[in-house]
Amino acid sequence: MNTNMAVCIAVIAKENYPLYIRSVPTQNELKFHYTVHTSLDVVEEKISAVGKALGDQRELYLGLLYPTEDYKVYGYVTNSKVKFVIVVDSSNTSLRDNEIRSMFRKLHNSFTDVMCNPFHNPGDTIQSKAFDGIVSGMMVQTA
Amino acid sequence: MDQESGAASAGSFISLNEHEQRYYSGLHGLCQADTSGKLSSSKVAELFKASQLPPESLHKVTEVCGAKRLGYFGTSQFYVALKLLAAAQTGLPIRLESVTANLPLPRFVGLKNEPEMRYSTVPSCIDAQGAQCGSAPGSLIWTPTDRNTFRHLEAGTDKKEPWSPPRSPCSSPPRSPLTYRSYPYAKQRNGVDPQIAYESKHSSRPIVQLEQHSSPSKYGTKPTVEHPAMAQASSVERLEQQAVSDYTEDDPWRITEEQLEYYTNQFKSLQPDLGALILGAVAKNFFTKSKLPIPELSHIWELSDVDRDGALTFSEFCTAFHLIVARKNGYPLPETLPPSLRPGFMQHEEDIPDTHEDPSIMQRLQPSLTSTKQDLKEESSKQDVKMLATSQDKVTLQLSAFPERPEPPQDLDPQMKTKTRPRSYSSTSIEDAMKKAEEPPTPPPRPQKTHSRASSLDLNKLFQQGAPGVKSGWLLPPPALPPRPTASQVSHFIGASEKTVQSKVQQPNFADFSHFREEEESSVKPEDQGPHSRFGLSTEDMTNPSQQDMTAASHNQPPQKPVRRKYLPESQNLETVPPPAVPFPPPAKTPQKLLPRQKREIQQAIRKNRETNAVLTRLNSELQQQLKVVHKERVTLESQLELLRPLAST
């Protein structure tokens, strides 16, 4: 599997502040931060769209949130309302939905590991090297 | 890290072993390399002088290593120079070829010495004991040989640690091991030195370091008795002095015997049962006392919690403790777990039944399942086979999930937390067998969203009770112990039929597991105990709470484990299966006997499970209604809040 995938990966807490955000460094990060921020609206919309009563059946993977001409944004929400956002390059057409799902799954697993660490306080930014490693493995390799 | 890159660059044309690398990079750091990588020549000159070689040798070294040509000491030149110094000290000619020889570390007399010249009094090395050179047990572990210590320690450090050279000390001429005062380590050539070093109270043992007198400069505050290590430090220190010669391998990450013993004691102080787990919060408090920064502790946790369950087994605890100890001595934290600290290594050291190691549980489970599966095939009970087959598949799935963490199958995505994550211990095969048994009658509304470790209704019950229930339930889930109040609630729902249902429900377990017992008694029991003991409940402890639980208990729980425990005393009442203590007849005979009984039991099991399912459905619907009610309340409260907010914002 090609490791060139995401251009930006972000983890956003339930209160909608970022716990972790990383972009491919060559490009101006502010643009990605902004993109992730605006994608939160779409995430919220998708969450609320599902029925209230059976919240537990809501699908975790939200799919393509919105495409722009440069890139596509995918979202994923956990049951504790922690959101993962992946931004991928639009030119990377070889990415299939399954691959995005698997990326989110890896992220979620890794995130759960971070949460399990008793030295990590929920709500802190994520400092884990293991998590960094997983994220780096998913980001586009810079030359 | 610049040191490592320095080592790497030097190592590109000369090969440095691990200790050399560490030592050299330490010296490198000491010589205060500036940003361009050039070393301060005055410091280098001092260092050379301290090697006590004649000046012409020093000149030769400088020439050979290329610094003369370059005019300065770069990293690689420095390393070559150190190697040459070592060669010269061992009597080899100073030539480039010498650097490839297997050399001991160069030794230097203290440069800017502090008054403490303890180690200068150390008797000269004895060749005979050179064989024990690697023998300062874990002395490498203890010694902060790393450049980090330079950074941490001021010049005023009073910490000296012995360091046994990695190899071929026997060939080197005896020399009185001398130390730098400015370098926080010393070299030694025999096993005697560490003892003397320790006795001189500047032992490098981390326990001693943790003590007040050892290195206040390093830690700032004096770690006092708040750290439990303190209390035992002095005794352990003495212990360690004796065991100096145990050291067989110069691997700094290897845990030695006395260290192991110390860790065992510490573990016991936190958790008396060696086979049990230390919870994350407990471990956090304990390790926070070591005064390492939280990010480092976090990293250590990540390294040591290999099964990623948020708790530490004994071996994980030893690993974590060892890493902390190493870190306190200045060793940098590795990025990945060193091989000698891997749990496999630890297992072989202990006799603790590795029931708490889930991979081993699973492995033992699988043979038990396969054998029972084969036995069942002899009978005609297809349902059991199906149950076992599916459960075995699940076990296989989890088995494979254990060593790595492969992608869980796609179809289980929403359930990934419950079934396929390696930490979903609750889904052992027995539980799966139970769940499968429940399935054929009617698919129960299984609450998939519940936490992976919860038994089937834990979260719902917790939800009903609010916070206190949550707390108690959180700690208990894996052994499938229901929190007691919830059991009463369930009984409130269920009514009088509960007891009968319970006892009958117990039977399916009996039915399912009797042949387990008969054929694989020994393997099932440890497996049974394993999930039990995982969270600190020994099986003996389990009996009582399980019995109590079962009296009021809901069969909502996967009744298998507590039921089985309770089962043993009741076994005589129920069936002809002898108590497990009695040796069972060989498998060849049992199938025929089992056949009619099996069928009967299975039918009973089906009936009971149907009833169970009905009850569960009812319970679920009631809970859903409650959920809706609470939702509504919440919405009204929120709207009220919104109304009040403009008033409050003034």
PDB file of N, CA, C and O in Angstrom, chain A residues 52-54 56 59 76 98 101-102 105-106 108-109 112-114 116-119 121 128-130, chain B residues 280-281 284 287-288 294 297-299 301-302 308 310 335 405 407-408 410 413 416-417 421 423 449:
ATOM      1  N   LYS A  52     -31.768  10.653  16.210  1.00  0.00           N
ATOM      2  CA  LYS A  52     -31.329  10.891  17.586  1.00  0.00           C
ATOM      3  C   LYS A  52     -31.411   9.635  18.446  1.00  0.00           C
ATOM      4  O   LYS A  52     -30.602   9.382  19.296  1.00  0.00           O
ATOM      5  N   ALA A  53     -32.480   8.886  18.235  1.00  0.00           N
ATOM      6  CA  ALA A  53     -32.765   7.842  19.218  1.00  0.00           C
ATOM      7  C   ALA A  53     -31.721   6.754  19.209  1.00  0.00           C
ATOM      8  O   ALA A  53     -31.338   6.220  20.235  1.00  0.00           O
ATOM      9  N   LEU A  54     -31.248   6.432  18.030  1.00  0.00           N
ATOM     10  CA  LEU A  54     -30.324   5.296  17.963  1.00  0.00           C
ATOM     11  C   LEU A  54     -28.941   5.827  17.651  1.00  0.00           C
ATOM     12  O   LEU A  54     -28.372   5.557  16.612  1.00  0.00           O
ATOM     13  N   ASP A  56     -26.209   5.091  18.756  1.00  0.00           N
ATOM     14  CA  ASP A  56     -25.105   4.143  18.703  1.00  0.00           C
ATOM     15  C   ASP A  56     -24.991   3.496  17.342  1.00  0.00           C
ATOM     16  O   ASP A  56     -23.991   2.875  17.026  1.00  0.00           O
ATOM     17  N   GLU A  59     -22.927   5.619  11.907  1.00  0.00           N
ATOM     18  CA  GLU A  59     -21.703   5.143  11.294  1.00  0.00           C
ATOM     19  C   GLU A  59     -20.547   6.047  11.706  1.00  0.00           C
ATOM     20  O   GLU A  59     -20.666   7.265  11.745  1.00  0.00           O
ATOM     21  N   TYR A  76     -14.462  11.465  10.092  1.00  0.00           N
ATOM     22  CA  TYR A  76     -14.716  10.271  10.899  1.00  0.00           C
ATOM     23  C   TYR A  76     -14.957  10.750  12.315  1.00  0.00           C
ATOM     24  O   TYR A  76     -14.233  11.591  12.825  1.00  0.00           O
ATOM     25  N   ASN A  98     -12.056   2.392   0.673  1.00  0.00           N
ATOM     26  CA  ASN A  98     -11.587   1.421   1.670  1.00  0.00           C
ATOM     27  C   ASN A  98     -10.284   1.847   2.293  1.00  0.00           C
ATOM     28  O   ASN A  98     -10.046   1.637   3.477  1.00  0.00           O
ATOM     29  N   ARG A 101     -10.952   4.411   4.794  1.00  0.00           N
ATOM     30  CA  ARG A 101     -11.508   3.795   5.993  1.00  0.00           C
ATOM     31  C   ARG A 101     -10.419   3.150   6.824  1.00  0.00           C
ATOM     32  O   ARG A 101     -10.396   3.237   8.057  1.00  0.00           O
ATOM     33  N   SER A 102      -9.520   2.488   6.125  1.00  0.00           N
ATOM     34  CA  SER A 102      -8.480   1.813   6.903  1.00  0.00           C
ATOM     35  C   SER A 102      -7.574   2.822   7.581  1.00  0.00           C
ATOM     36  O   SER A 102      -7.092   2.591   8.694  1.00  0.00           O
ATOM     37  N   ARG A 105      -9.291   3.843  10.582  1.00  0.00           N
ATOM     38  CA  ARG A 105      -9.272   2.794  11.603  1.00  0.00           C
ATOM     39  C   ARG A 105      -7.944   2.797  12.329  1.00  0.00           C
ATOM     40  O   ARG A 105      -7.887   2.671  13.550  1.00  0.00           O
ATOM     41  N   LYS A 106      -6.887   2.953  11.562  1.00  0.00           N
ATOM     42  CA  LYS A 106      -5.576   2.988  12.209  1.00  0.00           C
ATOM     43  C   LYS A 106      -5.463   4.175  13.144  1.00  0.00           C
ATOM     44  O   LYS A 106      -4.936   4.082  14.257  1.00  0.00           O
ATOM     45  N   HIS A 108      -7.855   5.622  14.634  1.00  0.00           N
ATOM     46  CA  HIS A 108      -8.685   5.414  15.806  1.00  0.00           C
ATOM     47  C   HIS A 108      -8.019   4.482  16.792  1.00  0.00           C
ATOM     48  O   HIS A 108      -7.999   4.716  17.994  1.00  0.00           O
ATOM     49  N   ASN A 109      -7.429   3.431  16.274  1.00  0.00           N
ATOM     50  CA  ASN A 109      -6.712   2.514  17.158  1.00  0.00           C
ATOM     51  C   ASN A 109      -5.588   3.220  17.882  1.00  0.00           C
ATOM     52  O   ASN A 109      -5.408   3.071  19.094  1.00  0.00           O
ATOM     53  N   THR A 112      -6.856   5.485  20.470  1.00  0.00           N
ATOM     54  CA  THR A 112      -7.288   4.775  21.666  1.00  0.00           C
ATOM     55  C   THR A 112      -6.097   4.396  22.529  1.00  0.00           C
ATOM     56  O   THR A 112      -6.156   4.463  23.761  1.00  0.00           O
ATOM     57  N   ASP A 113      -5.024   4.023  21.887  1.00  0.00           N
ATOM     58  CA  ASP A 113      -3.825   3.736  22.664  1.00  0.00           C
ATOM     59  C   ASP A 113      -3.369   4.955  23.435  1.00  0.00           C
ATOM     60  O   ASP A 113      -2.968   4.865  24.589  1.00  0.00           O
ATOM     61  N   VAL A 114      -3.419   6.091  22.778  1.00  0.00           N
ATOM     62  CA  VAL A 114      -3.006   7.307  23.477  1.00  0.00           C
ATOM     63  C   VAL A 114      -3.914   7.555  24.661  1.00  0.00           C
ATOM     64  O   VAL A 114      -3.470   7.909  25.748  1.00  0.00           O
ATOM     65  N   CYS A 116      -5.461   5.424  26.362  1.00  0.00           N
ATOM     66  CA  CYS A 116      -5.251   4.441  27.417  1.00  0.00           C
ATOM     67  C   CYS A 116      -4.047   4.771  28.274  1.00  0.00           C
ATOM     68  O   CYS A 116      -3.914   4.254  29.371  1.00  0.00           O
ATOM     69  N   ASN A 117      -3.193   5.596  27.753  1.00  0.00           N
ATOM     70  CA  ASN A 117      -2.008   5.923  28.514  1.00  0.00           C
ATOM     71  C   ASN A 117      -2.416   6.749  29.723  1.00  0.00           C
ATOM     72  O   ASN A 117      -2.987   7.826  29.568  1.00  0.00           O
ATOM     73  N   PRO A 118      -2.130   6.266  30.900  1.00  0.00           N
ATOM     74  CA  PRO A 118      -2.619   7.003  32.067  1.00  0.00           C
ATOM     75  C   PRO A 118      -1.947   8.354  32.234  1.00  0.00           C
ATOM     76  O   PRO A 118      -2.451   9.206  32.965  1.00  0.00           O
ATOM     77  N   PHE A 119      -0.844   8.557  31.560  1.00  0.00           N
ATOM     78  CA  PHE A 119      -0.185   9.844  31.687  1.00  0.00           C
ATOM     79  C   PHE A 119      -0.754  10.876  30.726  1.00  0.00           C
ATOM     80  O   PHE A 119      -0.299  12.010  30.702  1.00  0.00           O
ATOM     81  N   ASN A 121      -3.743  13.132  29.690  1.00  0.00           N
ATOM     82  CA  ASN A 121      -5.019  13.628  30.161  1.00  0.00           C
ATOM     83  C   ASN A 121      -5.915  13.931  28.989  1.00  0.00           C
ATOM     84  O   ASN A 121      -5.489  14.629  28.063  1.00  0.00           O
ATOM     85  N   SER A 128       2.074  11.741  21.736  1.00  0.00           N
ATOM     86  CA  SER A 128       2.640  10.401  21.684  1.00  0.00           C
ATOM     87  C   SER A 128       3.480  10.175  20.437  1.00  0.00           C
ATOM     88  O   SER A 128       3.089  10.532  19.333  1.00  0.00           O
ATOM     89  N   LYS A 129       4.620   9.576  20.649  1.00  0.00           N
ATOM     90  CA  LYS A 129       5.469   9.309  19.489  1.00  0.00           C
ATOM     91  C   LYS A 129       4.883   8.214  18.629  1.00  0.00           C
ATOM     92  O   LYS A 129       5.052   8.221  17.401  1.00  0.00           O
ATOM     93  N   ALA A 130       4.242   7.290  19.269  1.00  0.00           N
ATOM     94  CA  ALA A 130       3.654   6.211  18.479  1.00  0.00           C
ATOM     95  C   ALA A 130       2.578   6.770  17.561  1.00  0.00           C
ATOM     96  O   ALA A 130       2.475   6.392  16.385  1.00  0.00           O
TER      97      ALA A 130
ATOM     98  N   GLY B 280      -3.914   1.476  35.283  1.00  0.00           N
ATOM     99  CA  GLY B 280      -3.194   2.627  34.757  1.00  0.00           C
ATOM    100  C   GLY B 280      -3.035   3.733  35.767  1.00  0.00           C
ATOM    101  O   GLY B 280      -1.953   4.319  35.892  1.00  0.00           O
ATOM    102  N   ALA B 281      -4.097   4.022  36.477  1.00  0.00           N
ATOM    103  CA  ALA B 281      -4.010   5.137  37.414  1.00  0.00           C
ATOM    104  C   ALA B 281      -3.032   4.839  38.536  1.00  0.00           C
ATOM    105  O   ALA B 281      -2.236   5.698  38.949  1.00  0.00           O
ATOM    106  N   LYS B 284       0.323   5.146  37.233  1.00  0.00           N
ATOM    107  CA  LYS B 284       0.666   6.542  36.988  1.00  0.00           C
ATOM    108  C   LYS B 284       1.151   7.195  38.267  1.00  0.00           C
ATOM    109  O   LYS B 284       2.181   7.874  38.287  1.00  0.00           O
ATOM    110  N   PHE B 287       4.645   5.842  39.147  1.00  0.00           N
ATOM    111  CA  PHE B 287       5.767   6.272  38.324  1.00  0.00           C
ATOM    112  C   PHE B 287       5.951   7.780  38.343  1.00  0.00           C
ATOM    113  O   PHE B 287       7.051   8.274  38.070  1.00  0.00           O
ATOM    114  N   THR B 288       4.897   8.484  38.688  1.00  0.00           N
ATOM    115  CA  THR B 288       5.064   9.931  38.774  1.00  0.00           C
ATOM    116  C   THR B 288       6.005  10.283  39.910  1.00  0.00           C
ATOM    117  O   THR B 288       6.683  11.309  39.873  1.00  0.00           O
ATOM    118  N   ILE B 294       6.424  14.218  32.520  1.00  0.00           N
ATOM    119  CA  ILE B 294       5.270  13.440  32.103  1.00  0.00           C
ATOM    120  C   ILE B 294       5.398  12.937  30.660  1.00  0.00           C
ATOM    121  O   ILE B 294       5.059  11.781  30.393  1.00  0.00           O
ATOM    122  N   LEU B 297       7.352   9.838  30.808  1.00  0.00           N
ATOM    123  CA  LEU B 297       6.603   8.743  31.402  1.00  0.00           C
ATOM    124  C   LEU B 297       5.577   8.222  30.428  1.00  0.00           C
ATOM    125  O   LEU B 297       5.318   7.023  30.352  1.00  0.00           O
ATOM    126  N   SER B 298       5.003   9.151  29.695  1.00  0.00           N
ATOM    127  CA  SER B 298       4.028   8.739  28.706  1.00  0.00           C
ATOM    128  C   SER B 298       4.685   7.846  27.658  1.00  0.00           C
ATOM    129  O   SER B 298       4.126   6.818  27.262  1.00  0.00           O
ATOM    130  N   HIS B 299       5.864   8.235  27.262  1.00  0.00           N
ATOM    131  CA  HIS B 299       6.555   7.432  26.264  1.00  0.00           C
ATOM    132  C   HIS B 299       6.927   6.071  26.826  1.00  0.00           C
ATOM    133  O   HIS B 299       6.811   5.036  26.160  1.00  0.00           O
ATOM    134  N   TRP B 301       5.381   4.507  29.063  1.00  0.00           N
ATOM    135  CA  TRP B 301       4.174   3.700  29.121  1.00  0.00           C
ATOM    136  C   TRP B 301       3.877   3.096  27.767  1.00  0.00           C
ATOM    137  O   TRP B 301       3.527   1.920  27.640  1.00  0.00           O
ATOM    138  N   GLU B 302       4.006   3.922  26.760  1.00  0.00           N
ATOM    139  CA  GLU B 302       3.725   3.408  25.423  1.00  0.00           C
ATOM    140  C   GLU B 302       4.624   2.249  25.081  1.00  0.00           C
ATOM    141  O   GLU B 302       4.214   1.299  24.417  1.00  0.00           O
ATOM    142  N   ARG B 308      -1.388  -3.209  25.340  1.00  0.00           N
ATOM    143  CA  ARG B 308      -2.237  -2.039  25.134  1.00  0.00           C
ATOM    144  C   ARG B 308      -3.584  -2.172  25.814  1.00  0.00           C
ATOM    145  O   ARG B 308      -4.613  -1.943  25.208  1.00  0.00           O
ATOM    146  N   GLY B 310      -4.059  -0.730  28.878  1.00  0.00           N
ATOM    147  CA  GLY B 310      -4.223   0.296  29.885  1.00  0.00           C
ATOM    148  C   GLY B 310      -3.836  -0.149  31.274  1.00  0.00           C
ATOM    149  O   GLY B 310      -4.063   0.558  32.239  1.00  0.00           O
ATOM    150  N   GLU B 335      13.360   4.260  21.056  1.00  0.00           N
ATOM    151  CA  GLU B 335      12.133   4.477  20.311  1.00  0.00           C
ATOM    152  C   GLU B 335      11.261   3.250  20.337  1.00  0.00           C
ATOM    153  O   GLU B 335      10.053   3.327  20.353  1.00  0.00           O
ATOM    154  N   ARG B 405      -1.169  -5.717  15.294  1.00  0.00           N
ATOM    155  CA  ARG B 405      -2.536  -5.263  15.331  1.00  0.00           C
ATOM    156  C   ARG B 405      -2.992  -5.096  13.900  1.00  0.00           C
ATOM    157  O   ARG B 405      -2.961  -4.016  13.357  1.00  0.00           O
ATOM    158  N   GLU B 407      -5.349  -4.946  10.541  1.00  0.00           N
ATOM    159  CA  GLU B 407      -6.626  -4.297  10.301  1.00  0.00           C
ATOM    160  C   GLU B 407      -7.735  -5.256  10.652  1.00  0.00           C
ATOM    161  O   GLU B 407      -7.742  -6.382  10.199  1.00  0.00           O
ATOM    162  N   PRO B 408      -8.624  -4.832  11.446  1.00  0.00           N
ATOM    163  CA  PRO B 408      -9.765  -5.725  11.710  1.00  0.00           C
ATOM    164  C   PRO B 408     -10.577  -5.859  10.444  1.00  0.00           C
ATOM    165  O   PRO B 408     -10.532  -4.996   9.585  1.00  0.00           O
ATOM    166  N   GLN B 410     -13.220  -5.768   7.633  1.00  0.00           N
ATOM    167  CA  GLN B 410     -13.990  -4.597   7.265  1.00  0.00           C
ATOM    168  C   GLN B 410     -15.408  -4.664   7.803  1.00  0.00           C
ATOM    169  O   GLN B 410     -15.971  -3.695   8.234  1.00  0.00           O
ATOM    170  N   ASP B 413     -16.399  -3.258  11.261  1.00  0.00           N
ATOM    171  CA  ASP B 413     -15.978  -1.892  11.562  1.00  0.00           C
ATOM    172  C   ASP B 413     -16.747  -1.269  12.711  1.00  0.00           C
ATOM    173  O   ASP B 413     -16.155  -0.782  13.659  1.00  0.00           O
ATOM    174  N   MET B 416     -15.710  -2.776  15.858  1.00  0.00           N
ATOM    175  CA  MET B 416     -14.291  -3.092  15.952  1.00  0.00           C
ATOM    176  C   MET B 416     -13.796  -2.996  17.374  1.00  0.00           C
ATOM    177  O   MET B 416     -12.877  -3.646  17.772  1.00  0.00           O
ATOM    178  N   LYS B 417     -14.451  -2.142  18.109  1.00  0.00           N
ATOM    179  CA  LYS B 417     -13.964  -2.033  19.472  1.00  0.00           C
ATOM    180  C   LYS B 417     -14.382  -3.227  20.294  1.00  0.00           C
ATOM    181  O   LYS B 417     -13.746  -3.553  21.270  1.00  0.00           O
ATOM    182  N   ARG B 421     -10.591  -5.850  18.401  1.00  0.00           N
ATOM    183  CA  ARG B 421      -9.386  -5.263  18.953  1.00  0.00           C
ATOM    184  C   ARG B 421      -8.766  -6.263  19.903  1.00  0.00           C
ATOM    185  O   ARG B 421      -9.453  -6.954  20.607  1.00  0.00           O
ATOM    186  N   ARG B 423      -7.597  -5.838  22.575  1.00  0.00           N
ATOM    187  CA  ARG B 423      -7.896  -5.618  23.979  1.00  0.00           C
ATOM    188  C   ARG B 423      -9.310  -5.986  24.330  1.00  0.00           C
ATOM    189  O   ARG B 423      -9.730  -5.790  25.423  1.00  0.00           O
ATOM    190  N   LYS B 449     -22.505  -0.957  20.984  1.00  0.00           N
ATOM    191  CA  LYS B 449     -21.736   0.248  21.255  1.00  0.00           C
ATOM    192  C   LYS B 449     -21.052   0.178  22.596  1.00  0.00           C
ATOM    193  O   LYS B 449     -20.291   1.032  22.934  1.00  0.00           O
TER     194      LYS B 449
END
